[in-house]
Amino acid sequence: MKFFVDTADVDEIRDLADTGLLDGVTTNPTLIAKAGRDFKEVVAEICAIVDGPVSAEVAATEADAMISEGRTLAQIAGNVTIKVPLTWDGLKACRTLTQEGTMVNVTLCFNANQALLAAKAGATFISPFIGRLDDIGLDGMELISEIRIIYDNYDDLTTQVLAASIRSQNHVKLSALAGADVATVPPGVLRGLVKHPLTDKGLNAFLADWKSTGQTIS
Ligand code: G3P
């Protein structure tokens, strides 16, 4: 499973990219507003830090305007991935942009039929929102599993399942178990994946015992 980080905070992205384990970035208008910077400038800076797909979302809601904005954003860098909402206009824009060779991430997906339409529209990625489904008492993880089964039923559906709206380390594990191709993870959750109290405890014990040997490795 690929790991993307869900943020427009360039400092966080640079720091996580240094681990060598970051495969891409997703942004959205809320994350861009939170960054408080010029949209195209911050996308260009992110694309220069991360070689993998960097999602930048259109603001238009009508297909022709979405296509125009997508073409503008795609000129920023070769790894820009255009995010469009799961609407008929978004699907029309997806078809045109993917036919032009631009990667498209269809976002705001909340059921399997929407995901099926996005795949038929040629989407590079589909972003089912796990956390927002959980927030209203539904099972976000069930959607990931449903999409995986549907896509695997048809060889011509090549869209990658990008698990989004991830709120916990458990969401990451369950997304991997369900066969998501990508998980886009908030920075704090991503950092927490490496932590376990028994790892810390065991390392401290190893270090203490090694110190007692008085030896060095050099
Ligand atoms: O960026 C898309 C998605 O990850 C947003 O997540 O937490 O705003 O539901 P969230």
PDB file of C-alpha atoms and ligand atoms in Angstrom:
ATOM      1  CA  MET A   1       0.000   0.000   0.000  1.00  0.00           C
ATOM      2  CA  LYS A   2       1.301   3.470  -0.876  1.00  0.00           C
ATOM      3  CA  PHE A   3       1.388   6.162   1.811  1.00  0.00           C
ATOM      4  CA  PHE A   4       0.324   9.700   0.883  1.00  0.00           C
ATOM      5  CA  VAL A   5       0.162  12.526   3.428  1.00  0.00           C
ATOM      6  CA  ASP A   6      -3.031  14.577   3.617  1.00  0.00           C
ATOM      7  CA  THR A   7      -1.807  18.127   4.199  1.00  0.00           C
ATOM      8  CA  ALA A   8      -0.638  21.343   2.494  1.00  0.00           C
ATOM      9  CA  ASP A   9       1.884  22.046   5.268  1.00  0.00           C
ATOM     10  CA  VAL A  10       5.170  22.103   3.358  1.00  0.00           C
ATOM     11  CA  ASP A  11       7.326  21.732   6.483  1.00  0.00           C
ATOM     12  CA  GLU A  12       5.441  18.561   7.480  1.00  0.00           C
ATOM     13  CA  ILE A  13       5.735  17.225   3.919  1.00  0.00           C
ATOM     14  CA  ARG A  14       9.477  17.937   3.719  1.00  0.00           C
ATOM     15  CA  ASP A  15      10.094  16.258   7.080  1.00  0.00           C
ATOM     16  CA  LEU A  16       8.078  13.144   6.194  1.00  0.00           C
ATOM     17  CA  ALA A  17       9.604  12.987   2.705  1.00  0.00           C
ATOM     18  CA  ASP A  18      13.021  12.710   4.379  1.00  0.00           C
ATOM     19  CA  THR A  19      11.985   9.271   5.699  1.00  0.00           C
ATOM     20  CA  GLY A  20      11.965   8.030   2.096  1.00  0.00           C
ATOM     21  CA  LEU A  21       8.578   6.387   2.786  1.00  0.00           C
ATOM     22  CA  LEU A  22       6.283   9.093   1.396  1.00  0.00           C
ATOM     23  CA  ASP A  23       4.667   8.170  -1.951  1.00  0.00           C
ATOM     24  CA  GLY A  24       2.514  11.250  -2.568  1.00  0.00           C
ATOM     25  CA  VAL A  25       0.436  14.114  -1.161  1.00  0.00           C
ATOM     26  CA  THR A  26      -3.235  15.040  -1.189  1.00  0.00           C
ATOM     27  CA  THR A  27      -4.548  18.528  -0.599  1.00  0.00           C
ATOM     28  CA  ASN A  28      -8.068  19.965  -0.697  1.00  0.00           C
ATOM     29  CA  PRO A  29      -9.485  23.500  -0.445  1.00  0.00           C
ATOM     30  CA  THR A  30      -9.774  23.230   3.359  1.00  0.00           C
ATOM     31  CA  LEU A  31      -6.121  22.193   3.707  1.00  0.00           C
ATOM     32  CA  ILE A  32      -5.034  24.956   1.301  1.00  0.00           C
ATOM     33  CA  ALA A  33      -6.993  27.554   3.289  1.00  0.00           C
ATOM     34  CA  LYS A  34      -5.350  26.229   6.474  1.00  0.00           C
ATOM     35  CA  ALA A  35      -1.901  26.655   4.893  1.00  0.00           C
ATOM     36  CA  GLY A  36      -2.708  30.325   4.250  1.00  0.00           C
ATOM     37  CA  ARG A  37      -0.548  30.525   1.111  1.00  0.00           C
ATOM     38  CA  ASP A  38      -0.952  31.066  -2.619  1.00  0.00           C
ATOM     39  CA  PHE A  39      -2.503  27.850  -3.992  1.00  0.00           C
ATOM     40  CA  LYS A  40      -0.352  27.404  -7.086  1.00  0.00           C
ATOM     41  CA  GLU A  41       2.828  28.373  -5.246  1.00  0.00           C
ATOM     42  CA  VAL A  42       2.297  25.813  -2.479  1.00  0.00           C
ATOM     43  CA  VAL A  43       1.388  23.073  -4.988  1.00  0.00           C
ATOM     44  CA  ALA A  44       4.578  23.827  -6.967  1.00  0.00           C
ATOM     45  CA  GLU A  45       6.647  23.674  -3.769  1.00  0.00           C
ATOM     46  CA  ILE A  46       5.082  20.338  -2.764  1.00  0.00           C
ATOM     47  CA  CYS A  47       5.680  18.909  -6.260  1.00  0.00           C
ATOM     48  CA  ALA A  48       9.352  19.863  -5.965  1.00  0.00           C
ATOM     49  CA  ILE A  49       9.633  17.971  -2.653  1.00  0.00           C
ATOM     50  CA  VAL A  50       7.669  14.796  -3.527  1.00  0.00           C
ATOM     51  CA  ASP A  51       8.099  12.936  -6.839  1.00  0.00           C
ATOM     52  CA  GLY A  52       4.823  11.005  -6.452  1.00  0.00           C
ATOM     53  CA  PRO A  53       1.272  12.204  -7.231  1.00  0.00           C
ATOM     54  CA  VAL A  54       0.282  15.526  -5.633  1.00  0.00           C
ATOM     55  CA  SER A  55      -3.483  16.146  -5.597  1.00  0.00           C
ATOM     56  CA  ALA A  56      -4.713  19.708  -6.211  1.00  0.00           C
ATOM     57  CA  GLU A  57      -8.477  20.270  -6.250  1.00  0.00           C
ATOM     58  CA  VAL A  58     -10.404  22.400  -8.738  1.00  0.00           C
ATOM     59  CA  ALA A  59     -12.768  25.049  -7.376  1.00  0.00           C
ATOM     60  CA  ALA A  60     -15.206  25.120 -10.321  1.00  0.00           C
ATOM     61  CA  THR A  61     -18.375  22.992 -10.341  1.00  0.00           C
ATOM     62  CA  GLU A  62     -19.217  23.057 -14.082  1.00  0.00           C
ATOM     63  CA  ALA A  63     -17.370  20.578 -16.348  1.00  0.00           C
ATOM     64  CA  ASP A  64     -15.834  23.024 -18.845  1.00  0.00           C
ATOM     65  CA  ALA A  65     -14.572  25.277 -16.051  1.00  0.00           C
ATOM     66  CA  MET A  66     -13.221  22.253 -14.140  1.00  0.00           C
ATOM     67  CA  ILE A  67     -11.350  21.151 -17.271  1.00  0.00           C
ATOM     68  CA  SER A  68      -9.904  24.649 -17.728  1.00  0.00           C
ATOM     69  CA  GLU A  69      -8.784  24.829 -14.076  1.00  0.00           C
ATOM     70  CA  GLY A  70      -7.407  21.289 -14.289  1.00  0.00           C
ATOM     71  CA  ARG A  71      -5.351  22.164 -17.345  1.00  0.00           C
ATOM     72  CA  THR A  72      -3.995  25.236 -15.523  1.00  0.00           C
ATOM     73  CA  LEU A  73      -3.047  23.197 -12.441  1.00  0.00           C
ATOM     74  CA  ALA A  74      -1.526  20.390 -14.540  1.00  0.00           C
ATOM     75  CA  GLN A  75       0.963  22.910 -15.988  1.00  0.00           C
ATOM     76  CA  ILE A  76       2.500  23.395 -12.529  1.00  0.00           C
ATOM     77  CA  ALA A  77       4.338  20.061 -12.564  1.00  0.00           C
ATOM     78  CA  GLY A  78       4.158  16.617 -14.149  1.00  0.00           C
ATOM     79  CA  ASN A  79       3.142  14.941 -10.869  1.00  0.00           C
ATOM     80  CA  VAL A  80       0.112  17.189 -10.261  1.00  0.00           C
ATOM     81  CA  THR A  81      -3.041  15.086  -9.919  1.00  0.00           C
ATOM     82  CA  ILE A  82      -6.294  16.958 -10.497  1.00  0.00           C
ATOM     83  CA  LYS A  83      -8.933  16.447  -7.811  1.00  0.00           C
ATOM     84  CA  VAL A  84     -12.536  16.722  -8.959  1.00  0.00           C
ATOM     85  CA  PRO A  85     -15.679  16.091  -6.877  1.00  0.00           C
ATOM     86  CA  LEU A  86     -17.901  13.072  -7.528  1.00  0.00           C
ATOM     87  CA  THR A  87     -20.593  14.829  -9.547  1.00  0.00           C
ATOM     88  CA  TRP A  88     -21.677  14.359 -13.198  1.00  0.00           C
ATOM     89  CA  ASP A  89     -19.674  17.444 -14.108  1.00  0.00           C
ATOM     90  CA  GLY A  90     -16.699  16.101 -12.167  1.00  0.00           C
ATOM     91  CA  LEU A  91     -16.929  12.771 -14.015  1.00  0.00           C
ATOM     92  CA  LYS A  92     -17.113  14.550 -17.391  1.00  0.00           C
ATOM     93  CA  ALA A  93     -14.043  16.607 -16.467  1.00  0.00           C
ATOM     94  CA  CYS A  94     -12.316  13.417 -15.283  1.00  0.00           C
ATOM     95  CA  ARG A  95     -12.844  11.723 -18.643  1.00  0.00           C
ATOM     96  CA  THR A  96     -11.439  14.662 -20.606  1.00  0.00           C
ATOM     97  CA  LEU A  97      -8.449  15.264 -18.350  1.00  0.00           C
ATOM     98  CA  THR A  98      -7.458  11.574 -18.177  1.00  0.00           C
ATOM     99  CA  GLN A  99      -7.791  11.302 -21.975  1.00  0.00           C
ATOM    100  CA  GLU A 100      -5.282  14.206 -22.146  1.00  0.00           C
ATOM    101  CA  GLY A 101      -2.877  12.207 -19.981  1.00  0.00           C
ATOM    102  CA  THR A 102      -3.473  14.061 -16.722  1.00  0.00           C
ATOM    103  CA  MET A 103      -3.856  12.067 -13.497  1.00  0.00           C
ATOM    104  CA  VAL A 104      -7.258  12.603 -11.822  1.00  0.00           C
ATOM    105  CA  ASN A 105      -8.293  11.887  -8.231  1.00  0.00           C
ATOM    106  CA  VAL A 106     -12.100  11.762  -7.929  1.00  0.00           C
ATOM    107  CA  THR A 107     -12.903  12.871  -4.386  1.00  0.00           C
ATOM    108  CA  LEU A 108     -15.843  13.046  -1.983  1.00  0.00           C
ATOM    109  CA  CYS A 109     -16.824   9.432  -2.671  1.00  0.00           C
ATOM    110  CA  PHE A 110     -19.325   7.949  -0.190  1.00  0.00           C
ATOM    111  CA  ASN A 111     -20.750   4.838  -1.841  1.00  0.00           C
ATOM    112  CA  ALA A 112     -19.741   1.997  -4.165  1.00  0.00           C
ATOM    113  CA  ASN A 113     -21.888   3.131  -7.106  1.00  0.00           C
ATOM    114  CA  GLN A 114     -20.102   6.493  -7.088  1.00  0.00           C
ATOM    115  CA  ALA A 115     -16.766   4.639  -7.129  1.00  0.00           C
ATOM    116  CA  LEU A 116     -17.933   2.490 -10.061  1.00  0.00           C
ATOM    117  CA  LEU A 117     -18.815   5.600 -12.058  1.00  0.00           C
ATOM    118  CA  ALA A 118     -15.430   7.190 -11.265  1.00  0.00           C
ATOM    119  CA  ALA A 119     -13.623   4.090 -12.531  1.00  0.00           C
ATOM    120  CA  LYS A 120     -15.726   4.106 -15.718  1.00  0.00           C
ATOM    121  CA  ALA A 121     -14.711   7.768 -16.134  1.00  0.00           C
ATOM    122  CA  GLY A 122     -11.078   6.653 -16.112  1.00  0.00           C
ATOM    123  CA  ALA A 123     -10.099   8.099 -12.746  1.00  0.00           C
ATOM    124  CA  THR A 124      -6.505   7.448 -11.684  1.00  0.00           C
ATOM    125  CA  PHE A 125      -7.577   7.460  -8.037  1.00  0.00           C
ATOM    126  CA  ILE A 126     -10.912   7.258  -6.188  1.00  0.00           C
ATOM    127  CA  SER A 127     -11.057   8.842  -2.712  1.00  0.00           C
ATOM    128  CA  PRO A 128     -13.673   7.208  -0.475  1.00  0.00           C
ATOM    129  CA  PHE A 129     -13.981   9.231   2.751  1.00  0.00           C
ATOM    130  CA  ILE A 130     -13.825   6.751   5.647  1.00  0.00           C
ATOM    131  CA  GLY A 131     -13.943   9.160   8.592  1.00  0.00           C
ATOM    132  CA  ARG A 132     -16.873  11.211   7.349  1.00  0.00           C
ATOM    133  CA  LEU A 133     -18.964   8.046   6.927  1.00  0.00           C
ATOM    134  CA  ASP A 134     -18.007   6.932  10.445  1.00  0.00           C
ATOM    135  CA  ASP A 135     -18.968  10.408  11.683  1.00  0.00           C
ATOM    136  CA  ILE A 136     -22.608   9.781  10.657  1.00  0.00           C
ATOM    137  CA  GLY A 137     -22.711   6.259  12.095  1.00  0.00           C
ATOM    138  CA  LEU A 138     -22.003   4.366   8.871  1.00  0.00           C
ATOM    139  CA  ASP A 139     -19.080   1.987   8.261  1.00  0.00           C
ATOM    140  CA  GLY A 140     -16.396   3.741   6.221  1.00  0.00           C
ATOM    141  CA  MET A 141     -14.214   0.650   6.094  1.00  0.00           C
ATOM    142  CA  GLU A 142     -17.062  -1.356   4.544  1.00  0.00           C
ATOM    143  CA  LEU A 143     -16.970   1.039   1.592  1.00  0.00           C
ATOM    144  CA  ILE A 144     -13.267   0.382   1.015  1.00  0.00           C
ATOM    145  CA  SER A 145     -13.934  -3.378   0.953  1.00  0.00           C
ATOM    146  CA  GLU A 146     -16.924  -2.991  -1.396  1.00  0.00           C
ATOM    147  CA  ILE A 147     -14.958  -0.875  -3.874  1.00  0.00           C
ATOM    148  CA  ARG A 148     -12.043  -3.331  -3.804  1.00  0.00           C
ATOM    149  CA  ILE A 149     -14.363  -6.260  -4.603  1.00  0.00           C
ATOM    150  CA  ILE A 150     -16.145  -4.382  -7.403  1.00  0.00           C
ATOM    151  CA  TYR A 151     -12.953  -3.137  -9.045  1.00  0.00           C
ATOM    152  CA  ASP A 152     -11.385  -6.605  -8.866  1.00  0.00           C
ATOM    153  CA  ASN A 153     -14.419  -8.053 -10.678  1.00  0.00           C
ATOM    154  CA  TYR A 154     -13.510  -6.180 -13.867  1.00  0.00           C
ATOM    155  CA  ASP A 155     -10.069  -6.183 -15.542  1.00  0.00           C
ATOM    156  CA  ASP A 156     -10.828  -2.896 -17.331  1.00  0.00           C
ATOM    157  CA  LEU A 157     -11.299  -0.974 -14.079  1.00  0.00           C
ATOM    158  CA  THR A 158      -7.771   0.206 -13.230  1.00  0.00           C
ATOM    159  CA  THR A 159      -8.603   3.040 -10.841  1.00  0.00           C
ATOM    160  CA  GLN A 160      -6.547   2.949  -7.625  1.00  0.00           C
ATOM    161  CA  VAL A 161      -8.456   2.919  -4.317  1.00  0.00           C
ATOM    162  CA  LEU A 162      -7.113   5.871  -2.273  1.00  0.00           C
ATOM    163  CA  ALA A 163      -8.447   5.511   1.288  1.00  0.00           C
ATOM    164  CA  ALA A 164      -9.119   9.043   2.552  1.00  0.00           C
ATOM    165  CA  SER A 165     -10.584  10.887   5.529  1.00  0.00           C
ATOM    166  CA  ILE A 166      -8.405   8.657   7.705  1.00  0.00           C
ATOM    167  CA  ARG A 167      -8.645   9.508  11.399  1.00  0.00           C
ATOM    168  CA  SER A 168      -6.679   6.731  13.141  1.00  0.00           C
ATOM    169  CA  GLN A 169      -3.898   4.170  12.898  1.00  0.00           C
ATOM    170  CA  ASN A 170      -6.643   1.547  12.875  1.00  0.00           C
ATOM    171  CA  HIS A 171      -8.047   3.069   9.688  1.00  0.00           C
ATOM    172  CA  VAL A 172      -4.607   2.638   8.074  1.00  0.00           C
ATOM    173  CA  LYS A 173      -4.346  -1.033   9.112  1.00  0.00           C
ATOM    174  CA  LEU A 174      -7.913  -1.820   8.051  1.00  0.00           C
ATOM    175  CA  SER A 175      -7.401  -0.047   4.723  1.00  0.00           C
ATOM    176  CA  ALA A 176      -4.364  -2.246   4.052  1.00  0.00           C
ATOM    177  CA  LEU A 177      -6.297  -5.369   5.079  1.00  0.00           C
ATOM    178  CA  ALA A 178      -9.117  -4.343   2.722  1.00  0.00           C
ATOM    179  CA  GLY A 179      -6.651  -3.964  -0.154  1.00  0.00           C
ATOM    180  CA  ALA A 180      -6.598  -0.199  -0.637  1.00  0.00           C
ATOM    181  CA  ASP A 181      -3.870   0.806  -3.102  1.00  0.00           C
ATOM    182  CA  VAL A 182      -3.131   4.039  -1.234  1.00  0.00           C
ATOM    183  CA  ALA A 183      -3.902   5.559   2.157  1.00  0.00           C
ATOM    184  CA  THR A 184      -3.714   9.341   2.482  1.00  0.00           C
ATOM    185  CA  VAL A 185      -2.947   9.984   6.124  1.00  0.00           C
ATOM    186  CA  PRO A 186      -2.887  13.156   8.254  1.00  0.00           C
ATOM    187  CA  PRO A 187       0.693  13.936   9.396  1.00  0.00           C
ATOM    188  CA  GLY A 188       0.014  13.167  13.068  1.00  0.00           C
ATOM    189  CA  VAL A 189      -1.504   9.766  12.325  1.00  0.00           C
ATOM    190  CA  LEU A 190       1.319   8.970   9.894  1.00  0.00           C
ATOM    191  CA  ARG A 191       3.993   9.772  12.468  1.00  0.00           C
ATOM    192  CA  GLY A 192       2.202   7.646  15.061  1.00  0.00           C
ATOM    193  CA  LEU A 193       2.328   4.500  12.929  1.00  0.00           C
ATOM    194  CA  VAL A 194       5.909   3.769  13.982  1.00  0.00           C
ATOM    195  CA  LYS A 195       5.243   4.058  17.731  1.00  0.00           C
ATOM    196  CA  HIS A 196       4.672   1.213  20.179  1.00  0.00           C
ATOM    197  CA  PRO A 197       5.457   1.304  23.936  1.00  0.00           C
ATOM    198  CA  LEU A 198       7.011  -2.186  23.841  1.00  0.00           C
ATOM    199  CA  THR A 199       9.348  -1.079  21.044  1.00  0.00           C
ATOM    200  CA  ASP A 200      10.519   1.859  23.160  1.00  0.00           C
ATOM    201  CA  LYS A 201      10.818  -0.351  26.257  1.00  0.00           C
ATOM    202  CA  GLY A 202      12.723  -3.067  24.406  1.00  0.00           C
ATOM    203  CA  LEU A 203      15.122  -0.622  22.776  1.00  0.00           C
ATOM    204  CA  ASN A 204      15.910   1.031  26.077  1.00  0.00           C
ATOM    205  CA  ALA A 205      16.614  -2.385  27.604  1.00  0.00           C
ATOM    206  CA  PHE A 206      18.893  -3.362  24.671  1.00  0.00           C
ATOM    207  CA  LEU A 207      20.783  -0.061  24.953  1.00  0.00           C
ATOM    208  CA  ALA A 208      21.257  -0.489  28.707  1.00  0.00           C
ATOM    209  CA  ASP A 209      22.505  -4.058  28.340  1.00  0.00           C
ATOM    210  CA  TRP A 210      24.790  -3.107  25.465  1.00  0.00           C
ATOM    211  CA  LYS A 211      26.230  -0.262  27.551  1.00  0.00           C
ATOM    212  CA  SER A 212      26.992  -2.768  30.313  1.00  0.00           C
ATOM    213  CA  THR A 213      29.285  -4.675  27.930  1.00  0.00           C
ATOM    214  CA  GLY A 214      31.559  -1.648  27.645  1.00  0.00           C
ATOM    215  CA  GLN A 215      32.002  -2.451  23.964  1.00  0.00           C
ATOM    216  CA  THR A 216      31.637  -0.259  20.866  1.00  0.00           C
ATOM    217  CA  ILE A 217      30.965  -1.130  17.245  1.00  0.00           C
ATOM    218  CA  SER A 218      33.576   0.679  15.162  1.00  0.00           C
TER     219      SER A 218
HETATM  220  O1  G3P B   1      -8.353  15.280   1.693  1.00  0.00           O
HETATM  221  C1  G3P B   1      -9.408  14.379   1.568  1.00  0.00           C
HETATM  222  C2  G3P B   1      -9.767  13.754   2.888  1.00  0.00           C
HETATM  223  O2  G3P B   1      -8.667  13.045   3.377  1.00  0.00           O
HETATM  224  C3  G3P B   1     -10.322  14.748   3.895  1.00  0.00           C
HETATM  225  O3  G3P B   1     -10.370  14.175   5.166  1.00  0.00           O
HETATM  226  O4  G3P B   1     -10.602  14.487   7.645  1.00  0.00           O
HETATM  227  O5  G3P B   1     -11.418  16.296   6.073  1.00  0.00           O
HETATM  228  O6  G3P B   1     -12.654  14.116   6.258  1.00  0.00           O
HETATM  229  P1  G3P B   1     -11.299  14.812   6.333  1.00  0.00           P
END
